[in-house]
mmCIF file of C-alpha atoms and ligand atoms in Angstrom:
data_model
loop_
_atom_site.group_PDB
_atom_site.id
_atom_site.type_symbol
_atom_site.label_atom_id
_atom_site.label_comp_id
_atom_site.label_asym_id
_atom_site.label_seq_id
_atom_site.Cartn_x
_atom_site.Cartn_y
_atom_site.Cartn_z
ATOM 1 C CA MET A 1 234.574 121.401 34.948
ATOM 2 C CA GLN A 2 232.878 121.865 31.870
ATOM 3 C CA ARG A 3 234.886 125.240 31.265
ATOM 4 C CA LEU A 4 238.117 123.513 31.381
ATOM 5 C CA ILE A 5 237.062 120.925 29.107
ATOM 6 C CA ASP A 6 235.947 123.584 26.903
ATOM 7 C CA GLY A 7 239.060 125.034 26.840
ATOM 8 C CA VAL A 8 240.951 122.595 26.219
ATOM 9 C CA HIS A 9 238.856 121.897 23.089
ATOM 10 C CA ARG A 10 238.988 125.598 22.135
ATOM 11 C CA PHE A 11 243.348 125.547 22.408
ATOM 12 C CA ARG A 12 243.356 122.767 20.308
ATOM 13 C CA SER A 13 241.362 123.990 17.492
ATOM 14 C CA ASP A 14 242.011 127.768 17.734
ATOM 15 C CA GLU A 15 245.176 128.323 19.385
ATOM 16 C CA PHE A 16 247.505 125.310 19.424
ATOM 17 C CA GLY A 17 248.321 126.405 15.483
ATOM 18 C CA ALA A 18 250.332 129.460 16.678
ATOM 19 C CA TYR A 19 252.332 127.606 18.798
ATOM 20 C CA ARG A 20 252.501 123.992 16.877
ATOM 21 C CA ALA A 21 255.947 124.435 15.578
ATOM 22 C CA LEU A 22 257.246 125.703 19.432
ATOM 23 C CA PHE A 23 255.877 122.386 20.832
ATOM 24 C CA GLN A 24 257.277 119.733 18.430
ATOM 25 C CA ARG A 25 260.706 121.708 19.110
ATOM 26 C CA LEU A 26 260.235 121.715 22.293
ATOM 27 C CA SER A 27 259.005 117.727 21.849
ATOM 28 C CA ARG A 28 262.028 117.025 19.862
ATOM 29 C CA GLU A 29 264.651 119.075 21.639
ATOM 30 C CA GLY A 30 263.586 118.708 25.296
ATOM 31 C CA GLN A 31 262.975 121.986 27.410
ATOM 32 C CA ASN A 32 265.580 124.569 28.119
ATOM 33 C CA PRO A 33 264.125 127.018 30.807
ATOM 34 C CA HIS A 34 266.280 130.215 31.311
ATOM 35 C CA THR A 35 264.667 130.837 34.863
ATOM 36 C CA LEU A 36 263.015 129.054 37.737
ATOM 37 C CA PHE A 37 260.205 131.202 38.731
ATOM 38 C CA ILE A 38 258.764 130.508 42.359
ATOM 39 C CA THR A 39 255.471 131.927 43.024
ATOM 40 C CA CYS A 40 251.917 131.605 45.027
ATOM 41 C CA SER A 41 249.257 129.056 44.120
ATOM 42 C CA ASP A 42 246.905 132.126 43.838
ATOM 43 C CA SER A 43 244.933 131.913 41.006
ATOM 44 C CA ARG A 44 245.465 135.549 40.042
ATOM 45 C CA VAL A 45 249.379 135.177 39.885
ATOM 46 C CA LEU A 46 250.121 133.510 36.311
ATOM 47 C CA ALA A 47 253.868 133.411 36.054
ATOM 48 C CA GLU A 48 254.177 133.010 32.069
ATOM 49 C CA LEU A 49 251.288 135.891 31.631
ATOM 50 C CA ILE A 50 252.638 138.470 33.768
ATOM 51 C CA THR A 51 256.013 138.064 31.979
ATOM 52 C CA GLN A 52 254.894 137.252 28.582
ATOM 53 C CA SER A 53 256.802 134.202 28.518
ATOM 54 C CA GLN A 54 256.285 131.140 26.019
ATOM 55 C CA PRO A 55 255.971 127.416 26.592
ATOM 56 C CA GLY A 56 259.717 126.261 27.588
ATOM 57 C CA ASP A 57 261.127 129.506 29.145
ATOM 58 C CA LEU A 58 260.309 128.877 32.752
ATOM 59 C CA PHE A 59 260.181 126.012 35.306
ATOM 60 C CA VAL A 60 257.647 127.161 37.700
ATOM 61 C CA VAL A 61 257.131 126.341 41.356
ATOM 62 C CA LYS A 62 253.982 127.157 42.992
ATOM 63 C CA ASN A 63 252.831 126.790 46.343
ATOM 64 C CA VAL A 64 250.961 128.164 48.987
ATOM 65 C CA GLY A 65 252.832 131.442 49.784
ATOM 66 C CA ASN A 66 255.757 131.204 47.492
ATOM 67 C CA ILE A 67 257.607 129.413 50.477
ATOM 68 C CA VAL A 68 261.041 128.517 49.769
ATOM 69 C CA PRO A 69 261.774 126.230 53.041
ATOM 70 C CA PRO A 70 265.350 126.389 55.043
ATOM 71 C CA ALA A 71 267.889 123.886 53.385
ATOM 72 C CA ASN A 72 267.614 121.624 56.176
ATOM 73 C CA VAL A 73 264.006 121.293 56.093
ATOM 74 C CA THR A 74 263.471 117.783 54.411
ATOM 75 C CA GLY A 75 260.697 115.194 53.913
ATOM 76 C CA GLU A 76 256.845 115.969 53.069
ATOM 77 C CA THR A 77 257.258 119.812 53.843
ATOM 78 C CA ASN A 78 259.812 120.350 51.220
ATOM 79 C CA SER A 79 258.741 119.192 48.057
ATOM 80 C CA THR A 80 260.035 122.863 46.454
ATOM 81 C CA ALA A 81 263.513 121.654 47.377
ATOM 82 C CA ALA A 82 263.384 118.908 44.955
ATOM 83 C CA ALA A 83 262.357 121.494 42.172
ATOM 84 C CA ILE A 84 265.241 123.904 43.220
ATOM 85 C CA GLU A 85 267.676 121.030 42.984
ATOM 86 C CA PHE A 86 266.624 119.832 39.406
ATOM 87 C CA ALA A 87 266.425 123.323 37.851
ATOM 88 C CA VAL A 88 269.679 124.796 39.031
ATOM 89 C CA SER A 89 271.746 120.903 38.517
ATOM 90 C CA THR A 90 270.170 119.643 35.529
ATOM 91 C CA LEU A 91 268.339 122.348 33.607
ATOM 92 C CA ASN A 92 270.722 125.055 34.349
ATOM 93 C CA VAL A 93 268.606 127.613 34.524
ATOM 94 C CA SER A 94 270.574 131.470 34.771
ATOM 95 C CA ASP A 95 268.162 132.831 37.362
ATOM 96 C CA ILE A 96 265.642 132.246 40.095
ATOM 97 C CA VAL A 97 262.939 134.578 40.606
ATOM 98 C CA VAL A 98 261.117 134.592 43.888
ATOM 99 C CA CYS A 99 258.035 136.436 43.433
ATOM 100 C CA GLY A 100 255.569 137.277 46.166
ATOM 101 C CA HIS A 101 252.167 139.135 45.730
ATOM 102 C CA SER A 102 249.650 141.908 47.107
ATOM 103 C CA GLN A 103 246.194 140.480 48.673
ATOM 104 C CA CYS A 104 248.334 136.899 49.610
ATOM 105 C CA GLY A 105 246.147 134.847 51.736
ATOM 106 C CA ALA A 106 249.103 132.891 53.087
ATOM 107 C CA MET A 107 250.492 135.782 54.291
ATOM 108 C CA HIS A 108 247.061 137.027 56.050
ATOM 109 C CA ALA A 109 246.803 133.196 57.563
ATOM 110 C CA LEU A 110 250.779 133.088 58.649
ATOM 111 C CA LEU A 111 250.049 136.655 60.539
ATOM 112 C CA GLU A 112 246.418 136.288 62.062
ATOM 113 C CA GLY A 113 246.343 132.245 62.020
ATOM 114 C CA ILE A 114 244.463 129.921 59.834
ATOM 115 C CA PRO A 115 240.886 129.967 60.428
ATOM 116 C CA ASN A 116 239.404 126.331 61.195
ATOM 117 C CA ARG A 117 242.680 125.144 61.366
ATOM 118 C CA ALA A 118 241.706 121.795 62.856
ATOM 119 C CA ALA A 119 240.600 120.722 59.303
ATOM 120 C CA MET A 120 244.047 121.958 57.647
ATOM 121 C CA PRO A 121 246.900 120.420 59.590
ATOM 122 C CA HIS A 122 249.294 120.266 56.329
ATOM 123 C CA LEU A 123 248.310 123.824 55.524
ATOM 124 C CA GLU A 124 249.432 124.844 59.067
ATOM 125 C CA ALA A 125 252.523 123.027 59.273
ATOM 126 C CA TRP A 126 253.341 124.304 55.894
ATOM 127 C CA LEU A 127 253.068 127.707 56.638
ATOM 128 C CA HIS A 128 255.260 126.944 60.301
ATOM 129 C CA VAL A 129 258.050 126.923 57.940
ATOM 130 C CA ALA A 130 257.705 130.603 57.256
ATOM 131 C CA ALA A 131 257.378 131.383 61.196
ATOM 132 C CA PRO A 132 260.710 133.733 61.100
ATOM 133 C CA VAL A 133 258.689 136.014 58.703
ATOM 134 C CA ARG A 134 255.813 136.272 60.894
ATOM 135 C CA ASP A 135 258.527 137.275 63.767
ATOM 136 C CA VAL A 136 260.347 140.025 61.963
ATOM 137 C CA ILE A 137 256.663 141.411 61.132
ATOM 138 C CA HIS A 138 255.518 141.188 64.563
ATOM 139 C CA LEU A 139 259.241 142.758 65.807
ATOM 140 C CA GLY A 140 260.083 145.090 63.194
ATOM 141 C CA TYR A 141 256.732 146.486 61.668
ATOM 142 C CA GLN A 142 254.257 147.395 64.488
ATOM 143 C CA HIS A 143 253.686 150.813 63.091
ATOM 144 C CA LEU A 144 251.805 149.262 60.326
ATOM 145 C CA THR A 145 248.037 148.842 61.618
ATOM 146 C CA ASP A 146 246.675 148.432 58.152
ATOM 147 C CA ARG A 147 246.123 145.112 57.611
ATOM 148 C CA GLN A 148 246.996 144.543 54.062
ATOM 149 C CA ALA A 149 249.937 147.096 54.807
ATOM 150 C CA ARG A 150 251.052 144.045 57.369
ATOM 151 C CA ALA A 151 250.159 141.611 54.485
ATOM 152 C CA ASN A 152 251.958 143.148 51.801
ATOM 153 C CA ALA A 153 255.043 143.794 54.337
ATOM 154 C CA ALA A 154 255.161 139.771 55.253
ATOM 155 C CA ALA A 155 254.802 139.110 51.390
ATOM 156 C CA GLU A 156 258.063 141.330 51.080
ATOM 157 C CA GLU A 157 259.912 139.753 53.938
ATOM 158 C CA ASN A 158 258.839 136.285 52.956
ATOM 159 C CA VAL A 159 260.361 136.779 49.809
ATOM 160 C CA LEU A 160 264.008 138.025 51.577
ATOM 161 C CA PHE A 161 263.457 134.804 53.741
ATOM 162 C CA ALA A 162 263.164 132.693 50.374
ATOM 163 C CA ILE A 163 266.421 134.332 49.064
ATOM 164 C CA GLU A 164 268.121 133.799 52.047
ATOM 165 C CA ASN A 165 267.156 130.187 52.408
ATOM 166 C CA LEU A 166 267.839 129.893 48.500
ATOM 167 C CA LYS A 167 271.571 130.813 49.198
ATOM 168 C CA ALA A 168 272.130 128.025 51.661
ATOM 169 C CA TYR A 169 271.216 125.130 49.049
ATOM 170 C CA PRO A 170 274.256 123.216 47.852
ATOM 171 C CA ALA A 171 272.768 123.242 44.546
ATOM 172 C CA VAL A 172 272.311 126.699 44.637
ATOM 173 C CA GLN A 173 275.626 127.562 46.510
ATOM 174 C CA ALA A 174 277.986 125.602 43.740
ATOM 175 C CA ARG A 175 276.130 128.168 41.010
ATOM 176 C CA LEU A 176 276.476 131.405 43.053
ATOM 177 C CA SER A 177 280.123 130.999 43.548
ATOM 178 C CA ASP A 178 280.803 130.164 40.007
ATOM 179 C CA GLY A 179 278.858 133.385 38.772
ATOM 180 C CA SER A 180 276.606 131.182 36.578
ATOM 181 C CA LEU A 181 273.330 131.818 38.639
ATOM 182 C CA HIS A 182 271.539 135.059 39.729
ATOM 183 C CA LEU A 183 268.632 135.306 42.292
ATOM 184 C CA HIS A 184 265.826 137.859 42.250
ATOM 185 C CA GLY A 185 263.148 139.154 44.910
ATOM 186 C CA TRP A 186 259.906 140.151 43.218
ATOM 187 C CA PHE A 187 256.545 141.485 44.604
ATOM 188 C CA PHE A 188 253.487 141.502 42.298
ATOM 189 C CA ASN A 189 250.838 144.192 42.862
ATOM 190 C CA ILE A 190 247.675 142.281 41.658
ATOM 191 C CA ALA A 191 245.295 145.222 40.793
ATOM 192 C CA THR A 192 247.725 147.393 38.749
ATOM 193 C CA ALA A 193 250.280 144.367 37.416
ATOM 194 C CA GLU A 194 253.075 146.575 38.562
ATOM 195 C CA LEU A 195 256.389 144.606 39.234
ATOM 196 C CA PHE A 196 258.797 145.424 42.148
ATOM 197 C CA ALA A 197 262.072 144.086 42.301
ATOM 198 C CA PHE A 198 264.367 143.885 45.409
ATOM 199 C CA ASN A 199 267.296 146.129 45.199
ATOM 200 C CA PRO A 200 270.174 145.277 47.423
ATOM 201 C CA GLU A 201 271.853 148.464 47.527
ATOM 202 C CA SER A 202 268.749 150.410 48.280
ATOM 203 C CA LYS A 203 267.236 147.334 50.673
ATOM 204 C CA GLN A 204 263.680 148.361 48.945
ATOM 205 C CA PHE A 205 261.595 146.574 46.274
ATOM 206 C CA ASP A 206 261.780 149.420 43.988
ATOM 207 C CA PRO A 207 259.339 149.412 40.489
ATOM 208 C CA LEU A 208 261.216 146.421 38.237
ATOM 209 C CA ALA A 209 263.625 148.711 35.477
ATOM 210 C CA ARG A 210 264.049 147.974 32.186
ATOM 211 C CA PRO A 211 267.859 146.780 31.850
ATOM 212 C CA THR A 212 269.960 149.362 30.517
ATOM 213 C CA ALA A 213 271.552 148.699 27.027
HETATM 214 ZN ZN1 LIG B 301 249.644 134.060 47.747
#
């Protein structure tokens, strides 16, 4: 905790100056983020760092395994839906990124079960939402014997599961149908900081390309 408190003071004394005008403007005008960024709670995946975004740029949802539940999942297992509705209908983001990652503990737990599951009933219920991803891996990826490769495949399939689920939310459907919202599936490799984006044409995750001018 001391490190956190020291960090807060260091930010106020050393860093805040560079951001003062930006924070004051955001305070005055409110937030106007361009993107809803859904990623994993993992401490190594920092949406703003890896995209070099500024305060006010991203509306971020972090949950265990960056799972987007199906639209018909309600109640305690779908707080993510609340963020999706708000970002899409009120903040009017133009893009949604779902970003999975390598070495994802949630994907390992999804495939291999939760250690000490009696102590974590909420985690078990949450991961159950992504059970279709586990089924896809068990049925379609039997050739992958390496544990890490299976987890990475699950992370990619889980991103596609999230994108498909997003399309079923009424708030998202409305914005997709008028062409004002775009969905993106990404995968972040922690060791190399490489980002891959799902290409619907090749049906592969390709290295994230710079937009052509
Ligand atoms: Zn993760």
